[in-house]
CSV table of C-alpha atoms in Angstrom, one decimal:
chain,number,residue,atom,x,y,z
A,1,MET,CA,4.7,8.2,-19.3
A,2,GLU,CA,8.1,6.8,-19.9
A,3,TRP,CA,7.7,4.6,-23.0
A,4,ALA,CA,11.4,3.8,-23.1
A,5,SER,CA,10.7,1.2,-20.4
A,6,PHE,CA,7.9,-0.4,-22.4
A,7,ALA,CA,8.9,-4.1,-22.6
A,8,TYR,CA,9.1,-5.4,-26.2
A,9,GLU,CA,11.0,-8.6,-25.5
A,10,THR,CA,10.4,-11.5,-27.8
A,11,GLY,CA,11.2,-14.4,-25.4
A,12,PRO,CA,8.6,-16.7,-23.9
A,13,PHE,CA,6.2,-15.1,-21.4
A,14,HIS,CA,5.2,-17.1,-18.3
A,15,SER,CA,1.4,-16.8,-18.3
A,16,ILE,CA,-0.9,-16.8,-15.2
A,17,SER,CA,-2.3,-20.3,-14.7
A,18,GLY,CA,-5.7,-20.9,-16.2
A,19,ASP,CA,-5.6,-17.7,-18.4
A,20,ASN,CA,-5.3,-19.4,-21.7
A,21,LEU,CA,-8.7,-19.9,-23.3
A,22,GLY,CA,-9.7,-22.1,-26.2
A,23,CYS,CA,-12.1,-21.0,-28.9
A,24,PHE,CA,-15.0,-22.0,-26.8
A,25,GLY,CA,-13.7,-20.6,-23.5
A,26,ALA,CA,-12.5,-23.8,-21.9
A,27,SER,CA,-9.6,-23.1,-19.5
A,28,LYS,CA,-6.5,-25.2,-19.9
A,29,LYS,CA,-5.0,-25.9,-16.5
A,30,LYS,CA,-1.3,-26.5,-16.4
A,31,LYS,CA,1.0,-28.2,-13.9
A,32,ASP,CA,2.7,-25.6,-11.7
A,33,ALA,CA,6.1,-27.2,-12.2
A,34,GLN,CA,6.0,-26.6,-16.0
A,35,PRO,CA,6.6,-23.2,-17.5
A,36,VAL,CA,3.6,-22.0,-19.5
A,37,GLN,CA,4.1,-20.7,-23.0
A,38,PRO,CA,1.1,-18.9,-24.4
A,39,LYS,CA,-0.5,-20.4,-27.4
A,40,GLU,CA,-0.3,-17.1,-29.2
A,41,VAL,CA,3.6,-17.0,-28.9
A,42,ALA,CA,4.1,-20.5,-30.1
A,43,SER,CA,1.6,-20.2,-32.9
A,44,THR,CA,3.0,-17.0,-34.2
A,45,SER,CA,6.5,-18.4,-34.4
A,46,ARG,CA,5.3,-21.5,-36.2
A,47,SER,CA,3.3,-19.5,-38.8
A,48,ALA,CA,6.2,-17.1,-39.5
A,49,ASN,CA,8.5,-20.0,-40.4
A,50,GLN,CA,6.0,-21.9,-42.5
A,51,ARG,CA,5.1,-19.1,-45.0
A,52,SER,CA,7.2,-19.3,-48.2
A,53,GLU,CA,4.9,-18.4,-51.1
A,54,PRO,CA,4.1,-14.7,-51.8
A,55,LEU,CA,0.9,-13.2,-50.5
A,56,LYS,CA,-1.9,-12.4,-52.9
A,57,GLY,CA,-5.5,-11.4,-53.0
A,58,MET,CA,-7.5,-11.0,-49.8
A,59,GLU,CA,-4.7,-12.5,-47.7
A,60,LEU,CA,-3.0,-9.1,-47.9
A,61,LEU,CA,-5.8,-7.7,-45.7
A,62,TRP,CA,-5.0,-9.7,-42.6
A,63,HIS,CA,-1.2,-10.4,-43.0
A,64,PRO,CA,0.8,-9.1,-40.0
A,65,GLU,CA,2.7,-6.7,-42.4
A,66,VAL,CA,-0.5,-4.6,-42.7
A,67,VAL,CA,0.0,-3.6,-39.1
A,68,LYS,CA,2.8,-1.3,-40.0
A,69,SER,CA,0.6,0.7,-42.4
A,70,TYR,CA,-2.1,1.2,-39.8
A,71,LEU,CA,0.4,2.2,-37.1
A,72,ALA,CA,2.0,4.7,-39.4
A,73,LEU,CA,-1.4,6.3,-39.9
A,74,LEU,CA,-2.1,6.3,-36.2
A,75,GLN,CA,1.2,7.9,-35.5
A,76,SER,CA,1.3,10.6,-38.3
A,77,CYS,CA,-2.3,11.6,-39.1
A,78,SER,CA,-4.2,14.3,-37.3
A,79,ASN,CA,-7.6,13.7,-39.1
A,80,PRO,CA,-9.9,12.0,-36.5
A,81,GLU,CA,-11.7,10.2,-39.4
A,82,THR,CA,-8.5,8.5,-40.4
A,83,LEU,CA,-7.5,7.7,-36.8
A,84,GLU,CA,-10.8,6.2,-36.0
A,85,ALA,CA,-10.8,4.1,-39.1
A,86,ALA,CA,-7.2,2.8,-38.6
A,87,ALA,CA,-7.9,2.0,-34.9
A,88,GLY,CA,-11.1,0.3,-36.0
A,89,ALA,CA,-9.3,-1.8,-38.5
A,90,LEU,CA,-6.8,-3.0,-35.8
A,91,GLN,CA,-9.8,-3.6,-33.5
A,92,ASN,CA,-11.4,-6.0,-36.1
A,93,LEU,CA,-8.2,-7.7,-37.1
A,94,ALA,CA,-7.5,-8.5,-33.5
A,95,ALA,CA,-11.0,-9.6,-32.6
A,96,CYS,CA,-10.9,-13.3,-33.5
A,97,TYR,CA,-9.1,-16.5,-32.3
A,98,TRP,CA,-7.9,-17.7,-35.7
A,99,GLN,CA,-4.2,-17.7,-36.6
A,100,PRO,CA,-4.1,-14.3,-38.5
A,101,SER,CA,-5.6,-12.5,-35.4
A,102,ILE,CA,-3.1,-14.2,-33.2
A,103,GLU,CA,-0.3,-13.0,-35.4
A,104,ILE,CA,-1.8,-9.5,-35.7
A,105,ARG,CA,-1.9,-9.1,-31.9
A,106,ALA,CA,1.7,-10.1,-31.6
A,107,SER,CA,2.7,-7.9,-34.5
A,108,VAL,CA,1.2,-4.8,-32.9
A,109,ARG,CA,3.3,-5.4,-29.9
A,110,LYS,CA,6.5,-6.1,-31.8
A,111,GLU,CA,6.0,-3.0,-34.0
A,112,LYS,CA,5.7,-0.9,-30.8
A,113,GLY,CA,2.1,-0.1,-31.5
A,114,LEU,CA,0.8,-0.3,-27.9
A,115,PRO,CA,2.2,3.1,-26.8
A,116,ILE,CA,0.8,4.7,-30.0
A,117,LEU,CA,-2.7,3.5,-29.1
A,118,VAL,CA,-2.4,4.4,-25.4
A,119,GLU,CA,-1.3,7.9,-26.4
A,120,LEU,CA,-4.4,8.3,-28.5
A,121,LEU,CA,-6.6,7.6,-25.4
A,122,ARG,CA,-5.7,11.2,-24.4
A,123,MET,CA,-7.4,12.7,-27.5
A,124,GLU,CA,-10.5,14.7,-26.9
A,125,VAL,CA,-12.3,13.2,-30.0
A,126,ASP,CA,-14.6,10.6,-28.4
A,127,ARG,CA,-15.0,8.4,-31.5
A,128,VAL,CA,-11.3,7.9,-31.8
A,129,VAL,CA,-11.0,7.1,-28.1
A,130,CYS,CA,-13.8,4.5,-28.4
A,131,ALA,CA,-12.1,2.8,-31.3
A,132,VAL,CA,-8.7,2.8,-29.6
A,133,ALA,CA,-10.1,1.5,-26.3
A,134,THR,CA,-11.8,-1.4,-28.1
A,135,ALA,CA,-8.7,-2.2,-30.0
A,136,LEU,CA,-6.8,-2.4,-26.8
A,137,ARG,CA,-9.5,-4.7,-25.4
A,138,ASN,CA,-9.0,-7.1,-28.3
A,139,LEU,CA,-5.2,-6.9,-28.2
A,140,ALA,CA,-5.3,-7.8,-24.5
A,141,ILE,CA,-6.3,-11.3,-25.5
A,142,ASP,CA,-2.6,-11.8,-26.1
A,143,GLN,CA,-1.2,-12.4,-22.6
A,144,ARG,CA,2.0,-10.3,-23.1
A,145,ASN,CA,-0.1,-7.4,-24.5
A,146,LYS,CA,-2.3,-7.7,-21.4
A,147,GLU,CA,0.6,-7.4,-19.1
A,148,LEU,CA,1.9,-4.3,-20.9
A,149,ILE,CA,-1.5,-2.6,-21.1
A,150,GLY,CA,-2.1,-3.3,-17.4
A,151,LYS,CA,1.3,-1.9,-16.5
A,152,TYR,CA,1.5,1.2,-18.7
A,153,ALA,CA,-2.1,2.1,-19.7
A,154,MET,CA,-4.0,1.9,-16.4
A,155,ARG,CA,-4.1,5.6,-15.6
A,156,ASP,CA,-5.0,6.6,-19.1
A,157,LEU,CA,-7.9,4.2,-19.1
A,158,VAL,CA,-9.1,5.3,-15.7
A,159,GLN,CA,-9.0,8.9,-16.9
A,160,LYS,CA,-11.6,8.2,-19.5
A,161,LEU,CA,-14.1,7.1,-16.9
A,162,PRO,CA,-16.6,9.6,-15.6
A,163,SER,CA,-15.2,11.6,-12.6
A,164,GLY,CA,-18.4,13.4,-11.6
A,165,ASN,CA,-17.1,16.7,-13.1
A,166,LEU,CA,-19.6,17.8,-15.8
A,167,GLN,CA,-17.0,19.5,-17.9
A,168,HIS,CA,-14.8,16.4,-18.0
A,169,ASP,CA,-17.6,13.9,-18.5
A,170,GLN,CA,-19.8,15.5,-21.1
A,171,GLY,CA,-17.5,14.6,-24.0
A,172,THR,CA,-17.4,10.9,-23.3
A,173,SER,CA,-20.1,8.7,-24.8
A,174,ASP,CA,-21.6,5.6,-23.2
A,175,ASP,CA,-20.0,3.5,-25.9
A,176,THR,CA,-16.5,4.8,-25.0
A,177,ILE,CA,-17.1,4.2,-21.3
A,178,ALA,CA,-18.3,0.6,-22.0
A,179,ALA,CA,-15.2,0.0,-24.2
A,180,VAL,CA,-12.9,1.2,-21.4
A,181,LEU,CA,-14.7,-0.9,-18.8
A,182,ALA,CA,-14.3,-4.0,-20.9
A,183,THR,CA,-10.6,-3.4,-21.3
A,184,LEU,CA,-10.2,-2.8,-17.6
A,185,ASN,CA,-12.1,-6.0,-16.8
A,186,GLU,CA,-9.9,-8.0,-19.2
A,187,VAL,CA,-6.7,-6.7,-17.7
A,188,ILE,CA,-7.6,-7.1,-14.0
A,189,LYS,CA,-9.6,-10.3,-13.9
A,190,LYS,CA,-6.7,-12.6,-13.2
A,191,ASN,CA,-4.1,-10.2,-11.9
A,192,ALA,CA,-4.3,-8.8,-8.4
A,193,GLU,CA,-1.5,-6.3,-9.0
A,194,PHE,CA,-3.4,-4.6,-11.8
A,195,SER,CA,-6.5,-4.5,-9.7
A,196,ARG,CA,-4.4,-2.7,-7.0
A,197,SER,CA,-3.2,-0.3,-9.7
A,198,LEU,CA,-6.8,0.4,-10.7
A,199,LEU,CA,-7.6,1.2,-7.0
A,200,GLU,CA,-4.5,3.4,-6.7
A,201,ALA,CA,-5.4,5.3,-9.9
A,202,GLY,CA,-8.8,6.3,-8.4
A,203,GLY,CA,-10.7,3.7,-10.4
A,204,VAL,CA,-13.0,2.7,-7.6
A,205,GLU,CA,-14.3,6.2,-7.1
A,206,ARG,CA,-15.0,6.5,-10.8
A,207,LEU,CA,-16.7,3.1,-10.9
A,208,MET,CA,-18.9,4.1,-8.0
A,209,ASN,CA,-19.7,7.4,-9.7
A,210,ILE,CA,-21.2,5.3,-12.5
A,211,THR,CA,-23.1,2.8,-10.5
A,212,ARG,CA,-24.7,5.4,-8.2
A,213,GLN,CA,-26.1,7.3,-11.1
A,214,ARG,CA,-28.3,4.7,-12.7
A,215,GLN,CA,-30.5,7.2,-14.4
A,216,LYS,CA,-27.6,8.7,-16.3
A,217,TYR,CA,-26.0,5.7,-18.0
A,218,THR,CA,-27.2,2.9,-20.2
A,219,PRO,CA,-27.8,-0.6,-18.7
A,220,ARG,CA,-24.8,-1.8,-20.6
A,221,VAL,CA,-22.5,0.7,-18.9
A,222,LEU,CA,-24.0,0.0,-15.5
A,223,LYS,CA,-23.6,-3.7,-16.0
A,224,PHE,CA,-19.9,-3.4,-17.0
A,225,ALA,CA,-19.1,-1.0,-14.2
A,226,GLY,CA,-20.7,-3.4,-11.6
A,227,GLN,CA,-18.8,-6.3,-13.1
A,228,VAL,CA,-15.4,-4.6,-12.9
A,229,LEU,CA,-16.1,-3.9,-9.2
A,230,PHE,CA,-17.1,-7.5,-8.7
A,231,THR,CA,-13.9,-8.7,-10.4
A,232,MET,CA,-11.8,-6.5,-8.1
A,233,TRP,CA,-13.5,-8.1,-5.1
A,234,GLN,CA,-12.6,-11.6,-6.3
A,235,HIS,CA,-8.9,-10.9,-5.5
A,236,GLN,CA,-9.2,-11.9,-1.8
A,237,GLU,CA,-5.6,-10.8,-1.0
A,238,LEU,CA,-6.7,-7.2,-1.7
A,239,ARG,CA,-9.9,-7.1,0.4
A,240,GLU,CA,-8.0,-5.7,3.5
A,241,VAL,CA,-6.4,-3.1,1.2
A,242,TYR,CA,-9.9,-2.0,0.0
A,243,LYS,CA,-11.2,-1.9,3.6
A,244,LYS,CA,-8.3,0.3,4.8
A,245,GLN,CA,-9.3,2.8,2.1
A,246,GLY,CA,-12.8,2.8,3.4
A,247,TRP,CA,-14.5,0.5,0.9
A,248,LYS,CA,-16.7,-2.4,2.0
A,249,GLU,CA,-18.0,-5.5,0.3
A,250,PRO,CA,-21.4,-4.0,-0.6
A,251,ASP,CA,-19.5,-1.4,-2.6
A,252,PHE,CA,-18.1,-4.1,-4.8
A,253,VAL,CA,-20.8,-6.8,-4.7
A,254,THR,CA,-24.5,-5.9,-5.1
A,255,LYS,CA,-27.2,-8.4,-5.0
A,256,THR,CA,-27.8,-8.0,-8.7
A,257,VAL,CA,-24.2,-8.6,-9.7
A,258,ALA,CA,-23.8,-11.5,-7.3
A,259,ALA,CA,-26.9,-13.2,-8.7
A,260,ARG,CA,-25.6,-12.7,-12.3
A,261,ASN,CA,-22.2,-14.2,-11.5
A,262,ALA,CA,-23.7,-17.2,-9.8
A,263,GLY,CA,-25.3,-18.7,-12.9
A,264,SER,CA,-23.9,-20.3,-16.0
A,265,ASN,CA,-24.3,-17.0,-17.8
A,266,SER,CA,-21.9,-15.3,-15.4
A,267,PRO,CA,-19.8,-12.5,-16.9
A,268,ASN,CA,-16.8,-14.4,-15.5
A,269,ASN,CA,-17.6,-17.2,-17.9
A,270,ALA,CA,-15.2,-17.1,-20.9
A,271,ASN,CA,-18.2,-17.2,-23.3
A,272,SER,CA,-19.9,-14.2,-21.8
A,273,THR,CA,-20.2,-11.0,-23.8
A,274,LEU,CA,-17.8,-9.2,-21.4
A,275,ASN,CA,-15.0,-11.7,-22.0
A,276,ARG,CA,-15.2,-12.1,-25.7
A,277,PRO,CA,-13.6,-9.8,-28.2
A,278,MET,CA,-15.4,-6.8,-29.7
A,279,ALA,CA,-15.9,-6.4,-33.5
A,280,SER,CA,-17.7,-3.9,-35.7
A,281,GLN,CA,-20.1,-5.5,-38.1
A,282,GLY,CA,-23.0,-4.6,-40.2
A,283,GLY,CA,-23.3,-0.8,-40.6
A,284,THR,CA,-19.9,0.3,-39.5
A,285,ARG,CA,-18.6,3.7,-38.9
A,286,TYR,CA,-16.0,3.4,-41.7
A,287,GLU,CA,-18.4,3.5,-44.6
A,288,ASP,CA,-19.1,6.1,-47.3
A,289,ARG,CA,-21.0,8.8,-45.6
A,290,THR,CA,-21.4,11.0,-48.8
A,291,MET,CA,-24.5,8.9,-49.6
A,292,GLN,CA,-27.8,9.6,-48.0
A,293,ARG,CA,-29.1,7.0,-45.6
A,294,SER,CA,-32.7,6.1,-45.0
A,295,ALA,CA,-34.6,8.1,-42.4
A,296,ASN,CA,-35.8,5.1,-40.4
A,297,SER,CA,-32.6,4.6,-38.5
A,298,ASN,CA,-32.5,3.5,-34.8
A,299,ASN,CA,-32.4,6.2,-32.2
A,300,THR,CA,-29.4,6.6,-30.0
A,301,SER,CA,-29.4,6.8,-26.3
A,302,SER,CA,-30.6,9.9,-24.5
A,303,ARG,CA,-27.0,10.9,-23.9
A,304,SER,CA,-26.4,11.1,-27.6
A,305,PRO,CA,-29.3,13.0,-29.2
A,306,GLY,CA,-30.1,12.8,-32.9
A,307,PRO,CA,-30.7,9.9,-35.3
A,308,SER,CA,-28.2,7.1,-35.5
A,309,MET,CA,-26.7,6.4,-38.9
A,310,TYR,CA,-25.4,3.0,-37.9
A,311,GLN,CA,-27.2,-0.2,-36.9
A,312,ARG,CA,-26.4,-2.1,-33.7
A,313,GLY,CA,-24.8,-5.6,-34.1
A,314,ASP,CA,-26.7,-7.3,-31.3
A,315,ASP,CA,-25.5,-10.7,-32.4
A,316,ILE,CA,-21.8,-9.7,-31.9
A,317,PRO,CA,-20.3,-9.9,-28.4
A,318,MET,CA,-20.2,-6.4,-27.0
A,319,ALA,CA,-20.4,-4.9,-30.4
A,320,ASP,CA,-23.9,-3.6,-30.0
A,321,MET,CA,-22.6,-0.3,-28.9
A,322,SER,CA,-24.2,2.5,-30.9
A,323,TYR,CA,-22.2,5.1,-32.8
A,324,PRO,CA,-24.1,8.3,-32.3
A,325,GLU,CA,-24.1,10.7,-35.3
A,326,GLY,CA,-26.1,13.6,-33.9
A,327,GLY,CA,-25.5,17.1,-32.6
A,328,THR,CA,-22.2,18.7,-33.3
A,329,HIS,CA,-20.7,15.5,-34.7
A,330,ALA,CA,-23.0,15.4,-37.7
A,331,PRO,CA,-21.5,16.3,-41.1
A,332,PRO,CA,-23.3,18.6,-43.5
A,333,ALA,CA,-25.9,16.9,-45.8
A,334,GLY,CA,-24.0,15.0,-48.5
A,335,GLY,CA,-20.7,16.1,-47.1
A,336,VAL,CA,-17.7,14.7,-45.3
A,337,ARG,CA,-16.9,15.9,-41.8
A,338,ASN,CA,-13.9,18.1,-41.5
A,339,TYR,CA,-12.0,18.9,-38.3
A,340,PRO,CA,-9.8,21.9,-37.6
A,341,PRO,CA,-6.2,20.7,-37.4
A,342,ASN,CA,-5.5,23.1,-34.5
A,343,SER,CA,-8.0,21.4,-32.2
A,344,VAL,CA,-6.7,18.0,-33.0
A,345,SER,CA,-3.0,18.8,-32.5
A,346,ALA,CA,-3.9,20.5,-29.2
A,347,SER,CA,-5.2,17.3,-27.8
A,348,PHE,CA,-1.8,15.7,-28.1
A,349,ARG,CA,-0.1,18.3,-25.8
């Protein structure tokens, strides 16, 4: 991938009409004759000029300057524990609609953090990929970030979806698949060109591979995959393109998905779990694991055997994704997991 062409301009970005969402998901329609400046761009500029007193206390945790520290870790560290934690921190910092999150999303772009995150999608450590994909999903709330992710990260995102090859698929958890699907849906839902890019990258085949193996994946993954296909079909100008490649409407729109999108709880609704940011809350992955946990933990899905050390945040949009801690991923009792540096560095080649 040629990152030199990654656009980091700071000028106003002309948003797609109707894409700016308020805190409660209400779309703000603009007149076609007026240029649209995203709320995030204007708000970031205002905030940067207003701050004069020095930062102190807890404010240091979410100030845009902290982005540099996390990106430095993501760029220089080879320890998967550190990479996962740093990506998870950015994920949570970018997960809200308040002013600090708006500034964080812009800061990641201005500090050239997007290509760093996209490169980490190529790692073979599933937990790192999951945290990175979720961070990209939240960063895509910023319209300019969304454009860059759609343009430069599409193929890397598609490559993390199941291909039907057992050797390729066995290392990817349902949580990671769900995070990638949520990112793809966010990127393509109002952009036909990115939907076309998803098609050209072989995304439809991989999405079909998921929906046709209902016994293999969790209901959440099946729901998200079906929704991405449905979103692709909503771009009417691409329907003939789909048909020329052999796809038909029933491939994109099943009765179940159509019924789900017809009601007020439609995934296309801005307040649905698919369209809201993801955050880790409650028992997170970034806690002290040198202490013994109680034995009555929730079980993970059948694809991730072993007891789960972390609770599901069912009350948080799309954050009820389990973090399996079984099998080969489990650390020794009372110990901290170590990773051979050779296997980590090899994944960057």
